[in-house]
PDB file of C-alpha atoms and ligand atoms in Angstrom:
ATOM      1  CA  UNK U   1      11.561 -24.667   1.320  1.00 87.00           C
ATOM      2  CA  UNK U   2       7.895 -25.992  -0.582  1.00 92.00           C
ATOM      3  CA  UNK U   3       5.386 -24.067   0.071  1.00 96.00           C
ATOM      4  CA  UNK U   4       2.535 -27.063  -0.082  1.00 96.00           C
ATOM      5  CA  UNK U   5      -1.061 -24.541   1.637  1.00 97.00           C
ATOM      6  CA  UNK U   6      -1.133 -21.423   1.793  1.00 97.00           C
ATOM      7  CA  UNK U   7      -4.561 -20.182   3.436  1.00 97.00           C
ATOM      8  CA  UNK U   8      -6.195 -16.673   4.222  1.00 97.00           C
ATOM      9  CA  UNK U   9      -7.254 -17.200   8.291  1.00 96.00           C
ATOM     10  CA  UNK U  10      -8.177 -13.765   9.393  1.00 95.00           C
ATOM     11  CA  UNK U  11      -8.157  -9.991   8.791  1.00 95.00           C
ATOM     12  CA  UNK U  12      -8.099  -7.916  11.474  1.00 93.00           C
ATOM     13  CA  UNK U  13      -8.545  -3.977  12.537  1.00 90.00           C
ATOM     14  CA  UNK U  14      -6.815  -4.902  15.863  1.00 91.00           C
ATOM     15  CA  UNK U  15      -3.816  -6.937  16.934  1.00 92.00           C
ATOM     16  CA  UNK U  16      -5.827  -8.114  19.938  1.00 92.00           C
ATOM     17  CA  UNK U  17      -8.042  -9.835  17.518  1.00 94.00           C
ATOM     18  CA  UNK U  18      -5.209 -11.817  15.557  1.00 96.00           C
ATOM     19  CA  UNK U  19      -5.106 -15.522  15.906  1.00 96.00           C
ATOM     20  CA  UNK U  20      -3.021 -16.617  18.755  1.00 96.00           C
ATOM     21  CA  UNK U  21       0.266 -16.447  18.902  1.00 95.00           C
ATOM     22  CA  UNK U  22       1.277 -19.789  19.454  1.00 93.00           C
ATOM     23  CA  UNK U  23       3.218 -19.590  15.863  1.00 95.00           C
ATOM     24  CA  UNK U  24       6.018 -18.580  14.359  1.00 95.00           C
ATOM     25  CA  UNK U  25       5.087 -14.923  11.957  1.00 97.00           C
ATOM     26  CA  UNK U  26       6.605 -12.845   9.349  1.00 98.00           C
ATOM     27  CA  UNK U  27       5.020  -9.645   8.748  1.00 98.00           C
ATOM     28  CA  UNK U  28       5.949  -7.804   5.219  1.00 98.00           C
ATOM     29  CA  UNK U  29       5.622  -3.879   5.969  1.00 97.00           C
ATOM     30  CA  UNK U  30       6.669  -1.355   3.941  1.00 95.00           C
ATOM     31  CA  UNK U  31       5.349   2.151   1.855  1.00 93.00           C
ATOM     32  CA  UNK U  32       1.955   2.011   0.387  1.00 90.00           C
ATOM     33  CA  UNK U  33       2.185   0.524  -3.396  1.00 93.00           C
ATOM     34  CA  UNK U  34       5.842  -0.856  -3.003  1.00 96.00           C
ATOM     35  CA  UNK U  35       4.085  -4.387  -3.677  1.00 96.00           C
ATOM     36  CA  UNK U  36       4.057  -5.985   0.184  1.00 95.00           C
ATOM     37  CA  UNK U  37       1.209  -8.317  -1.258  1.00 95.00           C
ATOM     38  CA  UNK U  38       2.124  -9.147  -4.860  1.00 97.00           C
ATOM     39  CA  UNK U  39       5.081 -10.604  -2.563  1.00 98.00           C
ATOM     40  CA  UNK U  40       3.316 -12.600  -0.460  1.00 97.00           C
ATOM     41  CA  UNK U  41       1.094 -13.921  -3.604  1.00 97.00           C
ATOM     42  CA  UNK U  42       4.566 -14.488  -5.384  1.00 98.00           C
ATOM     43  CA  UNK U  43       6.448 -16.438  -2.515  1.00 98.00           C
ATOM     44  CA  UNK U  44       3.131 -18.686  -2.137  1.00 97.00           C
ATOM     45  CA  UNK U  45       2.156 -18.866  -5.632  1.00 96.00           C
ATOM     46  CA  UNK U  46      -1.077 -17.763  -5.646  1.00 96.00           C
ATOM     47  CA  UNK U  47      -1.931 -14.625  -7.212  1.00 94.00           C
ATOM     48  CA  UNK U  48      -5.454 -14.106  -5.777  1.00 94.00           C
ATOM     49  CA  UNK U  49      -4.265 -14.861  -2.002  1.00 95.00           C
ATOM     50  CA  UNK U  50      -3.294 -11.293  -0.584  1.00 93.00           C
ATOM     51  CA  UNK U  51      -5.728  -8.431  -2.836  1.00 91.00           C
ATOM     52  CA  UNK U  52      -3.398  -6.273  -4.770  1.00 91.00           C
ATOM     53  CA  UNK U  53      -3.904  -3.286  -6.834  1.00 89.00           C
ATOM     54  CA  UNK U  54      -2.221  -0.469  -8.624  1.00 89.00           C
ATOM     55  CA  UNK U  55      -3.939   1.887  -6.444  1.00 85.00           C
ATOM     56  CA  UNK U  56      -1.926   2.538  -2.752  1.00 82.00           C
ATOM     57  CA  UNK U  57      -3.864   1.812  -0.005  1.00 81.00           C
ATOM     58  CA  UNK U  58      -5.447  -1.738  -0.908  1.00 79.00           C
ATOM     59  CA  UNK U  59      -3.986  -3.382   2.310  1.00 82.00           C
ATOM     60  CA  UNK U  60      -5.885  -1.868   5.200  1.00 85.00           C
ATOM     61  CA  UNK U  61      -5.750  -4.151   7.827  1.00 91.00           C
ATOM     62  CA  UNK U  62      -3.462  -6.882   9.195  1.00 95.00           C
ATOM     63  CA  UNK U  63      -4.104  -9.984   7.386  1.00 96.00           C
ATOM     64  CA  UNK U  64      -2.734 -13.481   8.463  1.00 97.00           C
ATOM     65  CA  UNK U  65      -2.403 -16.505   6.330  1.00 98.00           C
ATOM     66  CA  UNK U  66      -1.326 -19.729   7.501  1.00 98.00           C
ATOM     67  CA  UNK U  67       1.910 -21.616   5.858  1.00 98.00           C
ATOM     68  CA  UNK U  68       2.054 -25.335   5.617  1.00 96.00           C
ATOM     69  CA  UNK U  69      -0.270 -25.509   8.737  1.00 96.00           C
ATOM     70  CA  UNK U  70       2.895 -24.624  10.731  1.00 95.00           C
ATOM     71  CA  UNK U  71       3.823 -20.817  10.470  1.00 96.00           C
ATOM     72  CA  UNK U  72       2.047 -17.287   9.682  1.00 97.00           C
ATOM     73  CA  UNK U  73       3.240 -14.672   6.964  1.00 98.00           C
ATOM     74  CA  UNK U  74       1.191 -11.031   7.835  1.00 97.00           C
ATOM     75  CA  UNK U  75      -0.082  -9.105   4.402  1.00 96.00           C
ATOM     76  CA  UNK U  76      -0.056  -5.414   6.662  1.00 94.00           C
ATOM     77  CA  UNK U  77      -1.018  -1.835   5.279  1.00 91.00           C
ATOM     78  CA  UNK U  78       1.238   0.486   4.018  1.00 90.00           C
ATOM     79  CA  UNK U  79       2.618   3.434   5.947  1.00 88.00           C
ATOM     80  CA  UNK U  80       3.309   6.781   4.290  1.00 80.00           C
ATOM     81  CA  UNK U  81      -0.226   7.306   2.331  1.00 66.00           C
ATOM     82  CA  UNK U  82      -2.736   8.794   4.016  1.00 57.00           C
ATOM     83  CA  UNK U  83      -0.640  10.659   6.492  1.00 46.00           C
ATOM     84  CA  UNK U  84      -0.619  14.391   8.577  1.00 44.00           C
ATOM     85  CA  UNK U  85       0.566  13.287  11.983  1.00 49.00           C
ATOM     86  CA  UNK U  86       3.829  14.796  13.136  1.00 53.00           C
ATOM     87  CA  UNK U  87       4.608  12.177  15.776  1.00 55.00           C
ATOM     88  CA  UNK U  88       6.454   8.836  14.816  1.00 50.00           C
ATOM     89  CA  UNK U  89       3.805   6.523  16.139  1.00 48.00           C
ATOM     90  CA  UNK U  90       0.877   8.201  14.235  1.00 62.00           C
ATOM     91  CA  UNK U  91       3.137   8.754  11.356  1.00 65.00           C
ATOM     92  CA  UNK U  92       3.493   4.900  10.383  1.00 73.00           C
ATOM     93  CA  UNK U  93      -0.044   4.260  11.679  1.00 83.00           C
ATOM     94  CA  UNK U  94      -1.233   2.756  15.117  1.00 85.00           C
ATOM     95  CA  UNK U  95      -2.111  -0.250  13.899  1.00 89.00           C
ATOM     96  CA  UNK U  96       1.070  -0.666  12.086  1.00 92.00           C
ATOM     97  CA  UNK U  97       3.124   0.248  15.583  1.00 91.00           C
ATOM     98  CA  UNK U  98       0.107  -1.519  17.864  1.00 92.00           C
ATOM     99  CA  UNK U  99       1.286  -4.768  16.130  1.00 95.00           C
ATOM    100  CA  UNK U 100       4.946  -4.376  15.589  1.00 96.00           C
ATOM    101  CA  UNK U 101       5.280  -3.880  19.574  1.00 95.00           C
ATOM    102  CA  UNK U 102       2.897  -6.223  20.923  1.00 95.00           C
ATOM    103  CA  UNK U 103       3.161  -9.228  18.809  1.00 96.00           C
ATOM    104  CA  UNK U 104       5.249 -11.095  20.444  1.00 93.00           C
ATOM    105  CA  UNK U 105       5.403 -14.511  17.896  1.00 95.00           C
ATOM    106  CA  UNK U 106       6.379 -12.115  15.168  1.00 96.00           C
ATOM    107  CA  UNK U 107      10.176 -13.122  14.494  1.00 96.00           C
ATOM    108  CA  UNK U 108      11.244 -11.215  11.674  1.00 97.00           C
ATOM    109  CA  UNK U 109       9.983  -7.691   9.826  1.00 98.00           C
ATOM    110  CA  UNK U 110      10.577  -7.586   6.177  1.00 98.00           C
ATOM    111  CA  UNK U 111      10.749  -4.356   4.711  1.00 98.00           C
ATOM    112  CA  UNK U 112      10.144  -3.424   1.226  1.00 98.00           C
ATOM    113  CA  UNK U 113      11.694  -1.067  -0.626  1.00 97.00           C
ATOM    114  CA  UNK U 114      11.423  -0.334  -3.862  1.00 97.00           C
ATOM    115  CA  UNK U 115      14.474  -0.972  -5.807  1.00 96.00           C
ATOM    116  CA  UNK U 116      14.183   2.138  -8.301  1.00 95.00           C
ATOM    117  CA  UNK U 117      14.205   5.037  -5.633  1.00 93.00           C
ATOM    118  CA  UNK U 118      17.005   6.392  -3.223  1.00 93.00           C
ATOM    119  CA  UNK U 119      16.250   6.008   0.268  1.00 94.00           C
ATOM    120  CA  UNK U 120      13.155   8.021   1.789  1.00 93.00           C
ATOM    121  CA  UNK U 121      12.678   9.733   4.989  1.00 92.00           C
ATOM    122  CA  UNK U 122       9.898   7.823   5.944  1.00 92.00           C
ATOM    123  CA  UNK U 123      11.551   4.212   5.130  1.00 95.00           C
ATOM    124  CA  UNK U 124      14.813   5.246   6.826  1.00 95.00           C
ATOM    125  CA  UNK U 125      12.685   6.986   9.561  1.00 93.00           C
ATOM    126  CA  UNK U 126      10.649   3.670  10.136  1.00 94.00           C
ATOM    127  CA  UNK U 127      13.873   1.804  10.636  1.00 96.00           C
ATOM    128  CA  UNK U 128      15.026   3.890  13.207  1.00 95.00           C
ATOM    129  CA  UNK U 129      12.190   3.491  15.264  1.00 94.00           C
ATOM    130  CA  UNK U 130      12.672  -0.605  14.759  1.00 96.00           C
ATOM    131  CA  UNK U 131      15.857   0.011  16.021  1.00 96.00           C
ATOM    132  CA  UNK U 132      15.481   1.904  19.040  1.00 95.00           C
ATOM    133  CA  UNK U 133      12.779  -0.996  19.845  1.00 96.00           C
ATOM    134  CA  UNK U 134      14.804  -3.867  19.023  1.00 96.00           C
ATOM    135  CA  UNK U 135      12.729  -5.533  16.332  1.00 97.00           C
ATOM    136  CA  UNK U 136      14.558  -7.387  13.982  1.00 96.00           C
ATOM    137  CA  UNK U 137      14.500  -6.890  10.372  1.00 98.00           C
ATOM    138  CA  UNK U 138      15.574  -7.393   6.945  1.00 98.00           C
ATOM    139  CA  UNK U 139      15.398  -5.046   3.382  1.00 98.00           C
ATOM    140  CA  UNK U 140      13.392  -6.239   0.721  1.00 98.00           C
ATOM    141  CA  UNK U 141      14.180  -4.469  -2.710  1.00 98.00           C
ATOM    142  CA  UNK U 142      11.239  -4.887  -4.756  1.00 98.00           C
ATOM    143  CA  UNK U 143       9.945  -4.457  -8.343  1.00 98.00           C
ATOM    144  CA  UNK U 144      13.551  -5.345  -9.610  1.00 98.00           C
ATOM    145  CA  UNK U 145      12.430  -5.961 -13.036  1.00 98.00           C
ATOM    146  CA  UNK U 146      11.754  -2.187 -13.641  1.00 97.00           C
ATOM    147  CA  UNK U 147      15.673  -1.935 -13.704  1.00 96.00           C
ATOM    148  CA  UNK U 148      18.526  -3.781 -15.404  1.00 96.00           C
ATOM    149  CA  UNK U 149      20.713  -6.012 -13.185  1.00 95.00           C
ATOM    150  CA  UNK U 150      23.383  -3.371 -13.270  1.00 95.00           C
ATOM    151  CA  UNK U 151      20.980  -0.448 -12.219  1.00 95.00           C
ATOM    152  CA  UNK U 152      20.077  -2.499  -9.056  1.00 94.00           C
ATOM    153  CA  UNK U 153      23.354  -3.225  -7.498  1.00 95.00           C
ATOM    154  CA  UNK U 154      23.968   0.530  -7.977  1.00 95.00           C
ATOM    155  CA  UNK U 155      20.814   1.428  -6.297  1.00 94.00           C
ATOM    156  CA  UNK U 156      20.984  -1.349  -3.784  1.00 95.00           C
ATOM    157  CA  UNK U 157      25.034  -0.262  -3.004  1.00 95.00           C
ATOM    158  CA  UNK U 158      23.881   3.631  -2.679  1.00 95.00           C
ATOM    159  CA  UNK U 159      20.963   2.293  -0.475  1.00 96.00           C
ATOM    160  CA  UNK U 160      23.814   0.912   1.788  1.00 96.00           C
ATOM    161  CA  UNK U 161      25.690   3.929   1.677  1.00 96.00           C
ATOM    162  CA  UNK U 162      22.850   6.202   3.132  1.00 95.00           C
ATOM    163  CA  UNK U 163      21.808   3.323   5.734  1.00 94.00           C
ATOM    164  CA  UNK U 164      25.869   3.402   7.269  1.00 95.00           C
ATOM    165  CA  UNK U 165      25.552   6.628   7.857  1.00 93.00           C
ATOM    166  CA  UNK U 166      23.136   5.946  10.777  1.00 91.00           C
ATOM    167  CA  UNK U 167      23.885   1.981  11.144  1.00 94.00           C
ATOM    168  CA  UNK U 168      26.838   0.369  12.294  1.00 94.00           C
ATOM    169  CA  UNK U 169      26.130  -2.328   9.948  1.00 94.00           C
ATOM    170  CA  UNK U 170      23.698  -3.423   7.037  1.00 95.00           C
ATOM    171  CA  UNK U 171      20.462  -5.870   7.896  1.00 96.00           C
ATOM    172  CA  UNK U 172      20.122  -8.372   5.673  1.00 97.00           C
ATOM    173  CA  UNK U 173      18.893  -7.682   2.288  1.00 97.00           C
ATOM    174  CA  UNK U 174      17.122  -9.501  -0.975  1.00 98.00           C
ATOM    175  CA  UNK U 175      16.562  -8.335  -4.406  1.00 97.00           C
ATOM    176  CA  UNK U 176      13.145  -9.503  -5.849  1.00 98.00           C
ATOM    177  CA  UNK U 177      10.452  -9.423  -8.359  1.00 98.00           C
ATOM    178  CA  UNK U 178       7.324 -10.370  -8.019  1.00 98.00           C
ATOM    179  CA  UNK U 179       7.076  -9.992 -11.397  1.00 97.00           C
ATOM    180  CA  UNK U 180       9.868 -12.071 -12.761  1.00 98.00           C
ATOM    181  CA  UNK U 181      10.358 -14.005  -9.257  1.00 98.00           C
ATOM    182  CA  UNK U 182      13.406 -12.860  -8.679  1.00 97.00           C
ATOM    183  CA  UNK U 183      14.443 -13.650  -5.252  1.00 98.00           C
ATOM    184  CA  UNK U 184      12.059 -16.307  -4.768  1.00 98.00           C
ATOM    185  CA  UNK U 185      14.042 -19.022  -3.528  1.00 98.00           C
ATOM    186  CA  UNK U 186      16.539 -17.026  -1.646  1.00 98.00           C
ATOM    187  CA  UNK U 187      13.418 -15.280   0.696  1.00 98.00           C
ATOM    188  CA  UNK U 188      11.846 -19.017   0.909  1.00 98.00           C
ATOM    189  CA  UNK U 189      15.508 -20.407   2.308  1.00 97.00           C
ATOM    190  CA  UNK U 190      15.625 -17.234   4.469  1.00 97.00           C
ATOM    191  CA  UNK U 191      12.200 -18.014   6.081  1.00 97.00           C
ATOM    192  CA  UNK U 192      13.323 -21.738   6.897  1.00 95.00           C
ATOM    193  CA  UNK U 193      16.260 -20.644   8.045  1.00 94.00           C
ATOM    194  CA  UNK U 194      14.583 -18.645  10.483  1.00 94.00           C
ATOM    195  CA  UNK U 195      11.982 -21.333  10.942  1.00 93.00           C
ATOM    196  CA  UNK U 196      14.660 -23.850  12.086  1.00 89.00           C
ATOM    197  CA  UNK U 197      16.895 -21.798  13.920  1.00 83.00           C
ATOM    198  CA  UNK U 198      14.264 -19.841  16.563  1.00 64.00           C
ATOM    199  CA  UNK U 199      13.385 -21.959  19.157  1.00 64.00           C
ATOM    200  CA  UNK U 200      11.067 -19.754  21.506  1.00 61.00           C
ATOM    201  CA  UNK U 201       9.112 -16.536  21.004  1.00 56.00           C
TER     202      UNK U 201
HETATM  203  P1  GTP V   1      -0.787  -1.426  -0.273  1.00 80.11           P
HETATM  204  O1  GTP V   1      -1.567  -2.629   0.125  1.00 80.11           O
HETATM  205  O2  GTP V   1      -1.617  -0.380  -0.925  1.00 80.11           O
HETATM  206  O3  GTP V   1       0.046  -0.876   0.831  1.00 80.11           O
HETATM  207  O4  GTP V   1       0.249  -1.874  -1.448  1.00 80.11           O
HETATM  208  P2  GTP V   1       1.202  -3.136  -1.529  1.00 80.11           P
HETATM  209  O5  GTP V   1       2.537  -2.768  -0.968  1.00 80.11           O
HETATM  210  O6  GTP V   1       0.558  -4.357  -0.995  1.00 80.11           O
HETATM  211  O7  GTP V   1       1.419  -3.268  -3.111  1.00 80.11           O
HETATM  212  P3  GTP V   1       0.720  -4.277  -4.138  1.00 80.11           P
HETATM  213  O8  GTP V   1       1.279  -5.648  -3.964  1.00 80.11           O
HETATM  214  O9  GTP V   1      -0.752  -4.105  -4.081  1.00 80.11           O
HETATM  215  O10 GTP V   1       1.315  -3.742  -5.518  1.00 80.11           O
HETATM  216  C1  GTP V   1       1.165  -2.384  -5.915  1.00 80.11           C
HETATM  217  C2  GTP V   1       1.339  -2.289  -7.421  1.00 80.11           C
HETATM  218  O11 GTP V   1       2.686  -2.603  -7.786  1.00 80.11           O
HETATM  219  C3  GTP V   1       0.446  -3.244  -8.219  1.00 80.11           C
HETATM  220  O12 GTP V   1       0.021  -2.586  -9.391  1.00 80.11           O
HETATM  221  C4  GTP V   1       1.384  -4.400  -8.546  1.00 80.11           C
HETATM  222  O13 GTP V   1       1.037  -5.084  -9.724  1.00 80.11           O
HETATM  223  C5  GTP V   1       2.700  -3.680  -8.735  1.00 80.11           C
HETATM  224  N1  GTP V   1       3.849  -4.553  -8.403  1.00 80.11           N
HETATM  225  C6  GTP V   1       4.042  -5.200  -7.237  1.00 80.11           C
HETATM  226  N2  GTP V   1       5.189  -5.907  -7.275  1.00 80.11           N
HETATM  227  C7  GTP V   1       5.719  -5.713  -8.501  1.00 80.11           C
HETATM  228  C8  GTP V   1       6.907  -6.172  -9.164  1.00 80.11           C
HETATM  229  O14 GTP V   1       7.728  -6.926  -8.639  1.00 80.11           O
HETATM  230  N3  GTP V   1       7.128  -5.730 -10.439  1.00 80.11           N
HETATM  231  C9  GTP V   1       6.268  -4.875 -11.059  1.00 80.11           C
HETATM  232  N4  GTP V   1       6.593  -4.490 -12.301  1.00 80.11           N
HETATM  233  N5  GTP V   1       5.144  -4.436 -10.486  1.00 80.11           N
HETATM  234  C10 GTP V   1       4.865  -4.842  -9.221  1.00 80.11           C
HETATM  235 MG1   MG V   2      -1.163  -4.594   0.050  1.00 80.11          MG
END
């Protein structure tokens, strides 16, 4: 798939507030810092779209930008920052969970991971609770350029290993850089994939 626009619509502190969901969305979620908008700036090549920085906690609200006039990709905060909650829902963030179970045109979650780390609580935590809501998702291995192509099958194979121990089976996952744009094409025939084949939301 071409990306041809790419534009910044809203940002929002509440998903009451986001545009209407009369279009196909794909939210990227993931922990604070593991590069959710460098992503997003990568896939629509603009680097100035979706604010990045080194710093976590640049993304604070849910940002939507409109794809070829036709479909929505969501820039959203990270989860695991600022965080003393004990309970699940408070723990990712209500805005994060507000959004995740009420909007109902968001077809696919991606989450990011980043390639150089075992799984973490929180990530494989997160999941869970996707699971037990039935939201579909995918696993986005980020940052892939940190590592030699060796190092991330390794990492992405003992990634798997941890997941089957709760999962009967694997979600779909990508390797990527936003960096070296790894991953690129593979994410963009993913998305049209899933742009073609769901009919209704
Ligand atoms: P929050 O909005 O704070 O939740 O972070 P985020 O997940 O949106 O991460 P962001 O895209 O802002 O990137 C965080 C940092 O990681 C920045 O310094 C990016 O330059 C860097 N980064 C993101 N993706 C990559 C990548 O693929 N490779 C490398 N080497 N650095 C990356
Ligand atoms: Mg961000």
């Amino acid at each position: 798939m071409e990306i041809r626009s790419a534009t910044f619509m809203t940002s929002n502190t509440d998903v009451m507030q986001c545009p209407p969901p009369d279009r196909r969305e794909y939210a990227f979620i993931g922990r604070s810092n593991v590069g959710k908008s460098s992503l997003i700036n990568m896939l629509t090549n603009n680097s100035k779209l979706a604010k990045t920085s080194s710093t976590p906690g640049k993304t604070q609200l849910i940002n939507h930008f409109l794809i070829n006039n036709e479909w929505y990709l969501v820039d959203l905060p990270g989860y695991g920052y600022v965080n003393s909650s004990k309970t699940l829902r408070n723990k990712f963030g209500k805005l994060i969970s507000d959004y995740i179970l009420r909007r109902e045109n968001m077809v696919c979650l991606f989450v990011l991971v980043d390639s150089r780390h075992p799984p973490r609580k929180i990530d494989l935590e997160f999941m869970a609770w996707l699971g037990e809501n039935g939201i579909p998702f995918v696993i986005v291995f980020t940052k892939a350029d940190k590592l030699t192509a060796p190092a991330c099958s390794t990492c992405i194979a003992d990634y798997a290993r941890v997941m089957l121990d709760q999962w009967e089976s694997m979600p779909r996952t990508f390797l990527t850089s936003a960096e070296s744009r790894l991953g690129r094409e593979e994410l963009l025939a993913y998305l049209d994939e899933l742009n073609r084949t769901v009919d209704e939301f």
